[in-house]
Amino acid sequence: MNYVIQYGGSKYMNKKDKIVIVGDGEFAEIAYEYFTYDSSYTVAAFAVEKQFITKDSLFGLPVIAFEEIEQLYSPKEYKVFTAITFTKFNRVRTRLYNEARNKGYGFVSYISSRAFVWRNVKIGENSFIFEDNTIQYNSEIGNNVVLWSGNHIGHRSKIKDNCFISSHVVVSGYCEVGENSFLGVNSTFVNNISIGKNSFVAAGALITKNYGDNLFLKGSPAKPESKSSLDLFNINE
Ligand SMILES: CC(C)(COP(=O)(O)OP(=O)(O)OC[C@H]1O[C@@H](n2cnc3c(N)ncnc32)[C@H](O)[C@@H]1OP(=O)(O)O)[C@@H](O)C(=O)NCCC(=O)NCCS
């Protein structure tokens, strides 16, 4: 069966801006699709750390060593997007984002033509906003943040850098989510709540109070587990 789907991306006739996607896994494939069919960017190549290279090409484009990226795709001509999910509690994506910046790259963000983003929302670089996200009045999304599909970010709420928000999460108004956090599917925040950096919020958790850093929050209403969020990922920082 042939499907014909009209994407918002059809309005992007003049795709002059070129990018390299860091990664070649499932998220990289999705990012390729979304940038190609729903953005003004043209994907030129994929870059993967040498020890993880398993193929020469993907979608007919070269897969090159991340270590050599600047020799083949000059930071003067190309920008980067790091398409890595929450591996090692967002550390892998964040490390490669910082390394690409140190090599002199600028970054792009993707915002789905099917997301609702109010006009004064701020969204940082290297962030990816899937379809069906609602991002309300005066809210802020940091750098290197992934909002998978279907979340609600209420008015004046702030999602700090390097967070991964899975799907169908409700962050009510005036909330703040600290750096590097992971919010599981269907988790819910009542209004005026702050959680600290490195929060791991389990699927379906209901957050009703403020919490500090490094907590693994689970249940409805949520309680901190005895194990820290860093222990969950065997991270020593
Ligand atoms: C919380 C989570 C990390 C598992 O944590 P865990 O403490 O290692 O859980 P376990 O699998 O060992 O289960 C321990 C108990 O917690 C329960 N449990 C597991 N996940 C739970 C959750 N999200 N909320 C409430 N209880 C949960 C289990 O049923 C089990 O209960 P039991 O002891 O009565 O049998 C995982 O279930 C989770 O929520 N991951 C996020 C998934 C997600 O959102 N993915 C999106 C990817 S894009």
CSV table of C-alpha atoms and ligand atoms in Angstrom, one decimal:
chain,number,residue,atom,x,y,z
A,1,MET,CA,0.0,0.0,0.0
A,2,ASN,CA,1.3,3.5,-0.8
A,3,TYR,CA,0.7,6.2,1.7
A,4,VAL,CA,0.8,9.9,0.7
A,5,ILE,CA,1.2,12.2,3.7
A,6,GLN,CA,1.4,15.9,3.5
A,7,TYR,CA,3.9,17.2,6.0
A,8,GLY,CA,4.4,20.8,7.2
A,9,GLY,CA,7.9,20.3,5.8
A,10,SER,CA,6.6,20.7,2.2
A,11,LYS,CA,6.8,24.4,2.8
A,12,TYR,CA,10.6,24.2,3.1
A,13,MET,CA,11.5,24.5,-0.6
A,14,ASN,CA,14.9,26.0,-0.1
A,15,LYS,CA,16.9,23.7,2.2
A,16,LYS,CA,20.3,25.4,2.2
A,17,ASP,CA,21.4,24.9,5.7
A,18,LYS,CA,23.5,21.7,6.1
A,19,ILE,CA,23.8,19.6,9.2
A,20,VAL,CA,25.7,16.5,10.5
A,21,ILE,CA,23.8,14.2,12.8
A,22,VAL,CA,25.8,12.7,15.6
A,23,GLY,CA,24.7,9.1,16.2
A,24,ASP,CA,23.4,6.4,13.9
A,25,GLY,CA,20.9,4.6,16.1
A,26,GLU,CA,17.1,4.8,16.1
A,27,PHE,CA,16.9,8.4,17.3
A,28,ALA,CA,19.4,9.4,14.6
A,29,GLU,CA,17.2,7.7,12.0
A,30,ILE,CA,14.2,9.6,13.3
A,31,ALA,CA,16.1,12.8,13.4
A,32,TYR,CA,17.1,12.3,9.8
A,33,GLU,CA,13.5,11.8,8.8
A,34,TYR,CA,12.2,14.8,10.7
A,35,PHE,CA,14.9,17.2,9.6
A,36,THR,CA,14.6,16.0,6.0
A,37,TYR,CA,10.8,16.2,5.7
A,38,ASP,CA,9.9,18.8,8.3
A,39,SER,CA,12.7,21.4,8.6
A,40,SER,CA,14.8,23.8,6.5
A,41,TYR,CA,17.9,21.7,7.1
A,42,THR,CA,19.6,19.1,4.8
A,43,VAL,CA,21.3,16.2,6.5
A,44,ALA,CA,24.8,15.7,5.0
A,45,ALA,CA,26.2,12.8,7.1
A,46,PHE,CA,26.2,10.9,10.3
A,47,ALA,CA,29.1,11.0,12.8
A,48,VAL,CA,29.8,8.2,15.3
A,49,GLU,CA,32.7,7.6,17.7
A,50,LYS,CA,35.2,5.3,16.0
A,51,GLN,CA,34.7,2.4,18.3
A,52,PHE,CA,31.0,2.3,17.7
A,53,ILE,CA,31.0,2.5,13.9
A,54,THR,CA,29.2,-0.5,12.4
A,55,LYS,CA,28.4,0.7,8.9
A,56,ASP,CA,29.7,3.0,6.2
A,57,SER,CA,26.5,4.6,5.2
A,58,LEU,CA,22.9,5.3,6.3
A,59,PHE,CA,20.1,6.5,4.0
A,60,GLY,CA,22.8,6.7,1.3
A,61,LEU,CA,24.8,9.2,3.4
A,62,PRO,CA,28.3,8.7,4.9
A,63,VAL,CA,28.7,7.5,8.4
A,64,ILE,CA,32.1,9.1,9.5
A,65,ALA,CA,34.2,9.0,12.6
A,66,PHE,CA,33.2,11.7,15.1
A,67,GLU,CA,36.9,12.2,16.0
A,68,GLU,CA,37.5,13.4,12.4
A,69,ILE,CA,34.2,15.3,11.7
A,70,GLU,CA,35.8,18.7,11.5
A,71,GLN,CA,38.2,17.5,8.7
A,72,LEU,CA,35.4,16.4,6.5
A,73,TYR,CA,32.5,18.8,7.4
A,74,SER,CA,33.9,22.2,8.4
A,75,PRO,CA,32.2,23.9,11.4
A,76,LYS,CA,32.1,27.0,9.1
A,77,GLU,CA,29.7,25.2,6.7
A,78,TYR,CA,27.9,22.7,8.8
A,79,LYS,CA,26.0,22.6,12.1
A,80,VAL,CA,25.4,19.6,14.3
A,81,PHE,CA,22.6,17.9,16.1
A,82,THR,CA,23.4,15.1,18.6
A,83,ALA,CA,20.7,12.4,18.2
A,84,ILE,CA,21.2,10.3,21.3
A,85,THR,CA,18.5,9.6,23.9
A,86,PHE,CA,19.1,9.2,27.6
A,87,THR,CA,21.9,6.7,27.5
A,88,LYS,CA,23.9,6.9,30.8
A,89,PHE,CA,21.3,9.3,32.2
A,90,ASN,CA,21.8,11.8,29.4
A,91,ARG,CA,25.6,11.9,29.9
A,92,VAL,CA,26.5,10.5,26.4
A,93,ARG,CA,24.4,13.1,24.5
A,94,THR,CA,25.7,15.9,26.7
A,95,ARG,CA,29.4,14.8,26.3
A,96,LEU,CA,29.2,14.7,22.5
A,97,TYR,CA,27.3,18.0,22.5
A,98,ASN,CA,30.1,19.6,24.5
A,99,GLU,CA,32.8,18.0,22.4
A,100,ALA,CA,31.2,19.2,19.2
A,101,ARG,CA,31.0,22.7,20.7
A,102,ASN,CA,34.8,22.5,21.5
A,103,LYS,CA,35.4,21.6,17.9
A,104,GLY,CA,33.8,24.9,16.9
A,105,TYR,CA,30.3,23.7,15.8
A,106,GLY,CA,27.1,25.5,16.1
A,107,PHE,CA,23.9,23.5,16.7
A,108,VAL,CA,20.4,23.3,15.4
A,109,SER,CA,17.2,22.5,17.2
A,110,TYR,CA,14.2,20.8,15.7
A,111,ILE,CA,10.6,21.9,16.5
A,112,SER,CA,7.9,19.8,14.9
A,113,SER,CA,5.5,21.6,12.6
A,114,ARG,CA,2.9,19.7,14.6
A,115,ALA,CA,3.9,21.0,18.0
A,116,PHE,CA,2.2,23.9,19.6
A,117,VAL,CA,4.8,26.4,20.8
A,118,TRP,CA,3.6,29.8,22.0
A,119,ARG,CA,5.3,32.8,20.4
A,120,ASN,CA,7.4,33.9,23.4
A,121,VAL,CA,8.7,30.4,24.4
A,122,LYS,CA,12.5,30.1,24.5
A,123,ILE,CA,14.1,27.0,23.2
A,124,GLY,CA,17.8,26.4,23.4
A,125,GLU,CA,20.2,24.8,20.9
A,126,ASN,CA,20.5,21.1,20.2
A,127,SER,CA,17.0,20.4,21.4
A,128,PHE,CA,14.4,18.3,19.7
A,129,ILE,CA,10.7,18.8,20.1
A,130,PHE,CA,8.5,16.1,18.7
A,131,GLU,CA,4.9,16.2,17.5
A,132,ASP,CA,2.0,17.0,19.8
A,133,ASN,CA,4.0,18.8,22.4
A,134,THR,CA,2.2,21.8,23.9
A,135,ILE,CA,4.6,24.4,25.2
A,136,GLN,CA,2.8,27.3,26.8
A,137,TYR,CA,3.2,31.0,27.3
A,138,ASN,CA,6.5,32.2,28.7
A,139,SER,CA,8.0,28.7,29.3
A,140,GLU,CA,11.6,27.9,28.7
A,141,ILE,CA,13.3,24.8,27.3
A,142,GLY,CA,17.1,24.7,27.7
A,143,ASN,CA,19.9,23.5,25.5
A,144,ASN,CA,20.3,19.8,24.6
A,145,VAL,CA,16.7,18.9,25.7
A,146,VAL,CA,14.6,16.2,24.1
A,147,LEU,CA,10.8,16.3,24.4
A,148,TRP,CA,9.5,13.1,22.9
A,149,SER,CA,5.9,13.2,21.7
A,150,GLY,CA,2.8,14.5,23.4
A,151,ASN,CA,4.0,16.4,26.5
A,152,HIS,CA,2.4,19.5,28.1
A,153,ILE,CA,4.8,22.2,29.5
A,154,GLY,CA,2.7,24.7,31.3
A,155,HIS,CA,3.0,28.4,31.3
A,156,ARG,CA,6.2,29.9,32.9
A,157,SER,CA,7.7,26.5,33.5
A,158,LYS,CA,11.4,25.9,32.9
A,159,ILE,CA,13.1,22.7,31.7
A,160,LYS,CA,16.8,23.1,32.3
A,161,ASP,CA,19.6,21.9,30.1
A,162,ASN,CA,20.2,18.2,29.1
A,163,CYS,CA,16.9,16.9,30.2
A,164,PHE,CA,15.0,14.0,28.5
A,165,ILE,CA,11.2,14.1,28.7
A,166,SER,CA,9.7,10.9,27.4
A,167,SER,CA,6.0,11.1,26.4
A,168,HIS,CA,2.7,12.3,27.8
A,169,VAL,CA,4.3,14.1,30.7
A,170,VAL,CA,2.3,16.9,32.3
A,171,VAL,CA,4.4,19.7,33.8
A,172,SER,CA,1.9,22.2,35.1
A,173,GLY,CA,2.5,26.0,35.3
A,174,TYR,CA,5.4,27.6,37.2
A,175,CYS,CA,7.4,24.4,37.6
A,176,GLU,CA,11.2,23.9,37.2
A,177,VAL,CA,12.9,20.7,36.2
A,178,GLY,CA,16.7,20.6,37.0
A,179,GLU,CA,19.5,19.8,34.6
A,180,ASN,CA,20.1,16.3,33.3
A,181,SER,CA,16.7,15.0,34.5
A,182,PHE,CA,14.7,12.2,33.0
A,183,LEU,CA,10.9,12.3,33.2
A,184,GLY,CA,9.2,8.9,32.6
A,185,VAL,CA,6.1,8.4,30.5
A,186,ASN,CA,2.8,9.8,31.9
A,187,SER,CA,4.5,11.5,34.9
A,188,THR,CA,2.6,14.5,36.3
A,189,PHE,CA,3.7,17.6,38.1
A,190,VAL,CA,1.2,19.8,40.0
A,191,ASN,CA,1.8,23.5,39.6
A,192,ASN,CA,4.6,25.5,41.3
A,193,ILE,CA,6.9,22.5,41.8
A,194,SER,CA,10.7,22.5,41.5
A,195,ILE,CA,12.8,19.3,41.3
A,196,GLY,CA,16.6,19.4,41.4
A,197,LYS,CA,19.2,18.4,38.9
A,198,ASN,CA,19.7,14.7,38.0
A,199,SER,CA,16.1,13.8,38.9
A,200,PHE,CA,14.9,10.5,37.6
A,201,VAL,CA,11.1,10.5,37.6
A,202,ALA,CA,9.5,7.0,37.1
A,203,ALA,CA,6.7,6.3,34.6
A,204,GLY,CA,3.4,7.4,36.0
A,205,ALA,CA,4.8,9.3,39.1
A,206,LEU,CA,2.8,12.2,40.5
A,207,ILE,CA,5.1,14.9,41.8
A,208,THR,CA,3.3,17.0,44.5
A,209,LYS,CA,6.2,18.6,46.4
A,210,ASN,CA,9.6,20.3,45.8
A,211,TYR,CA,12.6,17.9,45.7
A,212,GLY,CA,16.4,18.4,45.7
A,213,ASP,CA,19.1,16.9,43.5
A,214,ASN,CA,19.9,13.3,42.5
A,215,LEU,CA,16.6,11.7,43.5
A,216,PHE,CA,14.8,8.7,42.1
A,217,LEU,CA,11.1,9.6,42.4
A,218,LYS,CA,8.5,7.0,42.0
A,219,GLY,CA,4.8,6.4,42.8
A,220,SER,CA,1.6,8.4,43.2
A,221,PRO,CA,2.1,10.6,45.1
A,222,ALA,CA,5.8,10.1,44.4
A,223,LYS,CA,8.4,9.4,47.2
A,224,PRO,CA,12.1,9.4,46.8
A,225,GLU,CA,13.5,5.8,46.6
A,226,SER,CA,16.4,4.8,48.9
A,227,LYS,CA,18.6,4.4,45.8
A,228,SER,CA,19.7,7.7,44.2
A,229,SER,CA,19.1,8.5,40.6
A,230,LEU,CA,22.9,8.4,40.0
A,231,ASP,CA,23.0,4.9,41.6
A,232,LEU,CA,20.3,3.8,39.1
A,233,PHE,CA,22.7,4.5,36.3
A,234,ASN,CA,25.9,3.6,38.2
A,235,ILE,CA,27.2,7.1,37.9
A,236,ASN,CA,29.9,8.4,40.3
A,237,GLU,CA,30.1,12.2,40.3
B,1,LIG,C1,10.9,2.9,37.8
B,1,LIG,C2,11.7,2.0,36.9
B,1,LIG,C3,13.0,2.7,36.5
B,1,LIG,C4,11.9,0.7,37.5
B,1,LIG,O1,12.5,0.9,38.7
B,1,LIG,P1,12.9,-0.3,39.8
B,1,LIG,O2,12.8,0.2,41.2
B,1,LIG,O3,14.2,-0.8,39.3
B,1,LIG,O4,11.6,-1.3,39.5
B,1,LIG,P2,11.6,-2.9,39.4
B,1,LIG,O5,11.3,-3.2,38.0
B,1,LIG,O6,12.7,-3.5,40.1
B,1,LIG,O7,10.3,-3.1,40.2
B,1,LIG,C5,10.2,-2.9,41.6
B,1,LIG,C6,8.7,-2.7,42.0
B,1,LIG,O8,8.4,-1.4,41.6
B,1,LIG,C7,7.2,-1.5,40.7
B,1,LIG,N1,7.4,-0.4,39.7
B,1,LIG,C8,8.1,-0.5,38.6
B,1,LIG,N2,8.0,0.7,37.9
B,1,LIG,C9,7.2,1.4,38.6
B,1,LIG,C10,6.6,2.7,38.3
B,1,LIG,N3,7.0,3.4,37.3
B,1,LIG,N4,5.8,3.2,39.2
B,1,LIG,C11,5.4,2.5,40.3
B,1,LIG,N5,5.9,1.2,40.6
B,1,LIG,C12,6.7,0.7,39.7
B,1,LIG,C13,7.2,-2.9,40.1
B,1,LIG,O9,6.0,-3.3,39.7
B,1,LIG,C14,7.8,-3.6,41.3
B,1,LIG,O10,6.7,-3.8,42.3
B,1,LIG,P3,6.6,-5.1,43.2
B,1,LIG,O11,7.9,-5.1,44.1
B,1,LIG,O12,5.4,-4.9,44.0
B,1,LIG,O13,6.6,-6.3,42.3
B,1,LIG,C15,10.9,1.8,35.6
B,1,LIG,O14,9.7,1.0,35.8
B,1,LIG,C16,10.4,3.1,35.0
B,1,LIG,O15,9.4,3.8,35.4
B,1,LIG,N6,11.1,3.5,33.9
B,1,LIG,C17,10.8,4.6,33.1
B,1,LIG,C18,10.1,4.1,31.8
B,1,LIG,C19,9.9,5.2,30.8
B,1,LIG,O16,9.2,6.2,31.1
B,1,LIG,N7,10.4,5.0,29.6
B,1,LIG,C20,10.3,6.0,28.6
B,1,LIG,C21,11.3,5.7,27.6
B,1,LIG,S1,11.2,6.8,26.2
